[in-house]
Amino acid sequence: MNAIGALRQHISALLTIAILFIAALTLQFMSDARGHELAHWADEPAHVVTAVMVHDYLSAGLPEAPQRYAERYYSHYPKIALGIWPPLLYLVAGVWMLFFGVSPAALLLLSCTLVASLASLLALSVRRLWGSVMGIVAGLFFLALPSVQTSNSTFMLDIPVALASF
């Protein structure tokens, strides 16, 4: 493949990712996710509080041993899920909130980004076998699944686990 062909492939991949991100964001807005509290499921508040705790720990400059900080935080906000679930999502969310702020909108944007990332990986995989159009169609069908739409409107671990598994 020559340089122009490779460039065309990269542009096509970036276009696929952009289309799927815009579609995921549109579906999230259509679901009115930003008008609701992050408490659709029993675990969701615990994920939110844990992510905020990690953000606070990072933004404070790692002020003490992580376990001690978590214990003190727990005494004020006893809805922490650290230790129940692996910490990677909380670390990602904590860093994310350093850039996008501590708000439900920021966490929903992270959920949307993760959903769009999984849809994009699916689309790029399908694209290798059946072309760009079928890849985008596969990604859009994935985004249309009710369980994916639910995950796009919540801050839960389902999509991050699926993304890590993919």
PDB file of C-alpha atoms in Angstrom:
ATOM      1  CA  MET A   1       0.000   0.000   0.000  1.00  0.00           C
ATOM      2  CA  ASN A   2       1.392   3.388  -0.926  1.00  0.00           C
ATOM      3  CA  ALA A   3       1.390   6.523   1.237  1.00  0.00           C
ATOM      4  CA  ILE A   4      -1.816   7.880  -0.298  1.00  0.00           C
ATOM      5  CA  GLY A   5      -3.632   4.597   0.322  1.00  0.00           C
ATOM      6  CA  ALA A   6      -2.449   4.550   3.937  1.00  0.00           C
ATOM      7  CA  LEU A   7      -3.553   8.152   4.414  1.00  0.00           C
ATOM      8  CA  ARG A   8      -6.949   7.311   2.938  1.00  0.00           C
ATOM      9  CA  GLN A   9      -7.279   4.392   5.383  1.00  0.00           C
ATOM     10  CA  HIS A  10      -6.424   6.630   8.355  1.00  0.00           C
ATOM     11  CA  ILE A  11      -8.866   9.331   7.273  1.00  0.00           C
ATOM     12  CA  SER A  12     -11.573   6.703   6.806  1.00  0.00           C
ATOM     13  CA  ALA A  13     -10.899   5.322  10.299  1.00  0.00           C
ATOM     14  CA  LEU A  14     -11.007   8.803  11.851  1.00  0.00           C
ATOM     15  CA  LEU A  15     -14.242   9.559  10.009  1.00  0.00           C
ATOM     16  CA  THR A  16     -15.750   6.306  11.324  1.00  0.00           C
ATOM     17  CA  ILE A  17     -14.746   7.201  14.885  1.00  0.00           C
ATOM     18  CA  ALA A  18     -16.163  10.727  14.529  1.00  0.00           C
ATOM     19  CA  ILE A  19     -19.471   9.484  13.105  1.00  0.00           C
ATOM     20  CA  LEU A  20     -19.900   6.966  15.913  1.00  0.00           C
ATOM     21  CA  PHE A  21     -18.969   9.466  18.625  1.00  0.00           C
ATOM     22  CA  ILE A  22     -21.484  11.981  17.272  1.00  0.00           C
ATOM     23  CA  ALA A  23     -24.123   9.243  17.068  1.00  0.00           C
ATOM     24  CA  ALA A  24     -23.434   8.134  20.665  1.00  0.00           C
ATOM     25  CA  LEU A  25     -23.563  11.727  21.900  1.00  0.00           C
ATOM     26  CA  THR A  26     -26.811  12.348  19.998  1.00  0.00           C
ATOM     27  CA  LEU A  27     -28.389   9.226  21.496  1.00  0.00           C
ATOM     28  CA  GLN A  28     -27.293  10.319  24.955  1.00  0.00           C
ATOM     29  CA  PHE A  29     -28.912  13.733  24.492  1.00  0.00           C
ATOM     30  CA  MET A  30     -32.072  12.147  23.087  1.00  0.00           C
ATOM     31  CA  SER A  31     -32.340   9.951  26.184  1.00  0.00           C
ATOM     32  CA  ASP A  32     -32.267  13.085  28.372  1.00  0.00           C
ATOM     33  CA  ALA A  33     -29.490  11.492  30.437  1.00  0.00           C
ATOM     34  CA  ARG A  34     -28.174  14.900  31.467  1.00  0.00           C
ATOM     35  CA  GLY A  35     -31.511  15.760  33.063  1.00  0.00           C
ATOM     36  CA  HIS A  36     -31.331  12.898  35.569  1.00  0.00           C
ATOM     37  CA  GLU A  37     -29.230  12.080  38.584  1.00  0.00           C
ATOM     38  CA  LEU A  38     -26.574   9.417  38.233  1.00  0.00           C
ATOM     39  CA  ALA A  39     -28.606   6.914  40.248  1.00  0.00           C
ATOM     40  CA  HIS A  40     -30.307   4.664  37.698  1.00  0.00           C
ATOM     41  CA  TRP A  41     -28.827   1.505  39.239  1.00  0.00           C
ATOM     42  CA  ALA A  42     -27.944   0.630  42.814  1.00  0.00           C
ATOM     43  CA  ASP A  43     -24.181   0.646  42.076  1.00  0.00           C
ATOM     44  CA  GLU A  44     -24.090   3.880  40.089  1.00  0.00           C
ATOM     45  CA  PRO A  45     -23.820   6.323  43.044  1.00  0.00           C
ATOM     46  CA  ALA A  46     -20.962   4.237  44.458  1.00  0.00           C
ATOM     47  CA  HIS A  47     -19.111   4.425  41.141  1.00  0.00           C
ATOM     48  CA  VAL A  48     -19.632   8.191  41.013  1.00  0.00           C
ATOM     49  CA  VAL A  49     -18.457   8.773  44.591  1.00  0.00           C
ATOM     50  CA  THR A  50     -15.429   6.525  44.092  1.00  0.00           C
ATOM     51  CA  ALA A  51     -14.450   8.355  40.897  1.00  0.00           C
ATOM     52  CA  VAL A  52     -14.820  11.706  42.676  1.00  0.00           C
ATOM     53  CA  MET A  53     -12.702  10.398  45.556  1.00  0.00           C
ATOM     54  CA  VAL A  54      -9.908   9.429  43.146  1.00  0.00           C
ATOM     55  CA  HIS A  55     -10.206  12.845  41.483  1.00  0.00           C
ATOM     56  CA  ASP A  56      -9.985  14.580  44.860  1.00  0.00           C
ATOM     57  CA  TYR A  57      -6.961  12.475  45.819  1.00  0.00           C
ATOM     58  CA  LEU A  58      -5.192  13.296  42.557  1.00  0.00           C
ATOM     59  CA  SER A  59      -6.082  16.989  42.633  1.00  0.00           C
ATOM     60  CA  ALA A  60      -4.848  17.256  46.244  1.00  0.00           C
ATOM     61  CA  GLY A  61      -1.443  16.042  45.025  1.00  0.00           C
ATOM     62  CA  LEU A  62      -1.498  12.554  46.596  1.00  0.00           C
ATOM     63  CA  PRO A  63      -1.508  13.999  50.136  1.00  0.00           C
ATOM     64  CA  GLU A  64      -1.161  10.708  52.027  1.00  0.00           C
ATOM     65  CA  ALA A  65      -1.196   6.950  51.577  1.00  0.00           C
ATOM     66  CA  PRO A  66      -4.106   5.954  49.300  1.00  0.00           C
ATOM     67  CA  GLN A  67      -5.669   3.586  51.836  1.00  0.00           C
ATOM     68  CA  ARG A  68      -5.635   6.195  54.598  1.00  0.00           C
ATOM     69  CA  TYR A  69      -7.150   8.786  52.255  1.00  0.00           C
ATOM     70  CA  ALA A  70      -9.886   6.346  51.198  1.00  0.00           C
ATOM     71  CA  GLU A  71     -10.667   5.523  54.839  1.00  0.00           C
ATOM     72  CA  ARG A  72     -11.016   9.209  55.739  1.00  0.00           C
ATOM     73  CA  TYR A  73     -13.106   9.847  52.622  1.00  0.00           C
ATOM     74  CA  TYR A  74     -15.326   6.885  53.475  1.00  0.00           C
ATOM     75  CA  SER A  75     -16.058   8.361  56.905  1.00  0.00           C
ATOM     76  CA  HIS A  76     -17.678  11.339  55.129  1.00  0.00           C
ATOM     77  CA  TYR A  77     -19.060   9.588  52.030  1.00  0.00           C
ATOM     78  CA  PRO A  78     -19.725   5.918  52.856  1.00  0.00           C
ATOM     79  CA  LYS A  79     -20.693   4.951  49.305  1.00  0.00           C
ATOM     80  CA  ILE A  80     -17.297   3.931  47.923  1.00  0.00           C
ATOM     81  CA  ALA A  81     -16.860   0.919  45.633  1.00  0.00           C
ATOM     82  CA  LEU A  82     -13.057   0.784  45.589  1.00  0.00           C
ATOM     83  CA  GLY A  83     -11.977  -2.746  46.392  1.00  0.00           C
ATOM     84  CA  ILE A  84     -15.273  -4.163  45.179  1.00  0.00           C
ATOM     85  CA  TRP A  85     -14.457  -3.317  41.552  1.00  0.00           C
ATOM     86  CA  PRO A  86     -11.060  -2.951  39.909  1.00  0.00           C
ATOM     87  CA  PRO A  87      -9.701   0.597  40.182  1.00  0.00           C
ATOM     88  CA  LEU A  88      -8.896   1.305  36.512  1.00  0.00           C
ATOM     89  CA  LEU A  89     -12.209   2.996  35.656  1.00  0.00           C
ATOM     90  CA  TYR A  90     -11.990   5.145  38.775  1.00  0.00           C
ATOM     91  CA  LEU A  91      -8.460   6.197  37.884  1.00  0.00           C
ATOM     92  CA  VAL A  92      -9.533   7.011  34.316  1.00  0.00           C
ATOM     93  CA  ALA A  93     -12.567   8.943  35.605  1.00  0.00           C
ATOM     94  CA  GLY A  94     -10.476  10.777  38.209  1.00  0.00           C
ATOM     95  CA  VAL A  95      -7.994  11.927  35.577  1.00  0.00           C
ATOM     96  CA  TRP A  96     -10.871  12.718  33.178  1.00  0.00           C
ATOM     97  CA  MET A  97     -12.450  15.009  35.781  1.00  0.00           C
ATOM     98  CA  LEU A  98      -9.151  16.861  36.214  1.00  0.00           C
ATOM     99  CA  PHE A  99      -9.661  18.054  32.620  1.00  0.00           C
ATOM    100  CA  PHE A 100     -13.464  18.174  32.299  1.00  0.00           C
ATOM    101  CA  GLY A 101     -14.554  19.069  35.824  1.00  0.00           C
ATOM    102  CA  VAL A 102     -16.407  17.216  38.548  1.00  0.00           C
ATOM    103  CA  SER A 103     -19.970  16.997  37.328  1.00  0.00           C
ATOM    104  CA  PRO A 104     -22.535  14.490  36.125  1.00  0.00           C
ATOM    105  CA  ALA A 105     -22.106  15.941  32.619  1.00  0.00           C
ATOM    106  CA  ALA A 106     -18.379  15.159  32.686  1.00  0.00           C
ATOM    107  CA  LEU A 107     -19.009  11.559  33.759  1.00  0.00           C
ATOM    108  CA  LEU A 108     -21.714  11.149  31.111  1.00  0.00           C
ATOM    109  CA  LEU A 109     -19.296  12.471  28.501  1.00  0.00           C
ATOM    110  CA  LEU A 110     -16.784   9.853  29.672  1.00  0.00           C
ATOM    111  CA  SER A 111     -19.463   7.140  29.383  1.00  0.00           C
ATOM    112  CA  CYS A 112     -20.293   8.386  25.888  1.00  0.00           C
ATOM    113  CA  THR A 113     -16.612   8.347  24.917  1.00  0.00           C
ATOM    114  CA  LEU A 114     -16.217   4.780  26.170  1.00  0.00           C
ATOM    115  CA  VAL A 115     -19.377   3.624  24.355  1.00  0.00           C
ATOM    116  CA  ALA A 116     -18.213   5.345  21.156  1.00  0.00           C
ATOM    117  CA  SER A 117     -14.764   3.754  21.562  1.00  0.00           C
ATOM    118  CA  LEU A 118     -16.260   0.282  21.790  1.00  0.00           C
ATOM    119  CA  ALA A 119     -18.537   0.973  18.805  1.00  0.00           C
ATOM    120  CA  SER A 120     -15.512   2.256  16.872  1.00  0.00           C
ATOM    121  CA  LEU A 121     -13.436  -0.835  17.636  1.00  0.00           C
ATOM    122  CA  LEU A 122     -16.314  -2.991  16.458  1.00  0.00           C
ATOM    123  CA  ALA A 123     -16.726  -0.883  13.312  1.00  0.00           C
ATOM    124  CA  LEU A 124     -13.003  -0.966  12.506  1.00  0.00           C
ATOM    125  CA  SER A 125     -12.944  -4.742  12.986  1.00  0.00           C
ATOM    126  CA  VAL A 126     -15.949  -5.235  10.694  1.00  0.00           C
ATOM    127  CA  ARG A 127     -14.419  -2.815   8.202  1.00  0.00           C
ATOM    128  CA  ARG A 128     -11.437  -5.126   7.702  1.00  0.00           C
ATOM    129  CA  LEU A 129     -13.753  -7.884   6.522  1.00  0.00           C
ATOM    130  CA  TRP A 130     -16.619  -6.110   4.780  1.00  0.00           C
ATOM    131  CA  GLY A 131     -15.586  -2.510   4.159  1.00  0.00           C
ATOM    132  CA  SER A 132     -16.128   0.923   5.668  1.00  0.00           C
ATOM    133  CA  VAL A 133     -19.872   1.188   5.113  1.00  0.00           C
ATOM    134  CA  MET A 134     -20.590  -2.127   6.820  1.00  0.00           C
ATOM    135  CA  GLY A 135     -18.247  -1.152   9.644  1.00  0.00           C
ATOM    136  CA  ILE A 136     -20.165   2.052  10.286  1.00  0.00           C
ATOM    137  CA  VAL A 137     -23.473   0.183  10.037  1.00  0.00           C
ATOM    138  CA  ALA A 138     -22.239  -2.383  12.583  1.00  0.00           C
ATOM    139  CA  GLY A 139     -21.151   0.424  14.923  1.00  0.00           C
ATOM    140  CA  LEU A 140     -24.505   2.199  14.565  1.00  0.00           C
ATOM    141  CA  PHE A 141     -26.424  -1.039  15.187  1.00  0.00           C
ATOM    142  CA  PHE A 142     -24.320  -1.598  18.294  1.00  0.00           C
ATOM    143  CA  LEU A 143     -25.154   1.920  19.532  1.00  0.00           C
ATOM    144  CA  ALA A 144     -28.855   1.245  18.904  1.00  0.00           C
ATOM    145  CA  LEU A 145     -28.952  -1.752  21.251  1.00  0.00           C
ATOM    146  CA  PRO A 146     -31.106  -0.949  24.304  1.00  0.00           C
ATOM    147  CA  SER A 147     -28.471  -2.161  26.772  1.00  0.00           C
ATOM    148  CA  VAL A 148     -25.824  -0.003  25.084  1.00  0.00           C
ATOM    149  CA  GLN A 149     -28.130   3.013  25.187  1.00  0.00           C
ATOM    150  CA  THR A 150     -28.661   2.396  28.896  1.00  0.00           C
ATOM    151  CA  SER A 151     -24.902   2.188  29.429  1.00  0.00           C
ATOM    152  CA  ASN A 152     -24.459   5.389  27.442  1.00  0.00           C
ATOM    153  CA  SER A 153     -26.774   7.175  29.876  1.00  0.00           C
ATOM    154  CA  THR A 154     -25.223   5.912  33.100  1.00  0.00           C
ATOM    155  CA  PHE A 155     -21.845   5.756  34.831  1.00  0.00           C
ATOM    156  CA  MET A 156     -21.489   2.013  35.206  1.00  0.00           C
ATOM    157  CA  LEU A 157     -18.737  -0.529  34.548  1.00  0.00           C
ATOM    158  CA  ASP A 158     -20.407  -2.612  31.819  1.00  0.00           C
ATOM    159  CA  ILE A 159     -18.974  -0.769  28.814  1.00  0.00           C
ATOM    160  CA  PRO A 160     -15.468  -0.253  30.276  1.00  0.00           C
ATOM    161  CA  VAL A 161     -15.293  -3.990  31.052  1.00  0.00           C
ATOM    162  CA  ALA A 162     -16.527  -4.829  27.531  1.00  0.00           C
ATOM    163  CA  LEU A 163     -14.012  -2.382  26.059  1.00  0.00           C
ATOM    164  CA  ALA A 164     -11.157  -3.944  28.041  1.00  0.00           C
ATOM    165  CA  SER A 165     -12.334  -7.392  26.974  1.00  0.00           C
ATOM    166  CA  PHE A 166     -12.536  -6.422  23.310  1.00  0.00           C
TER     167      PHE A 166
END
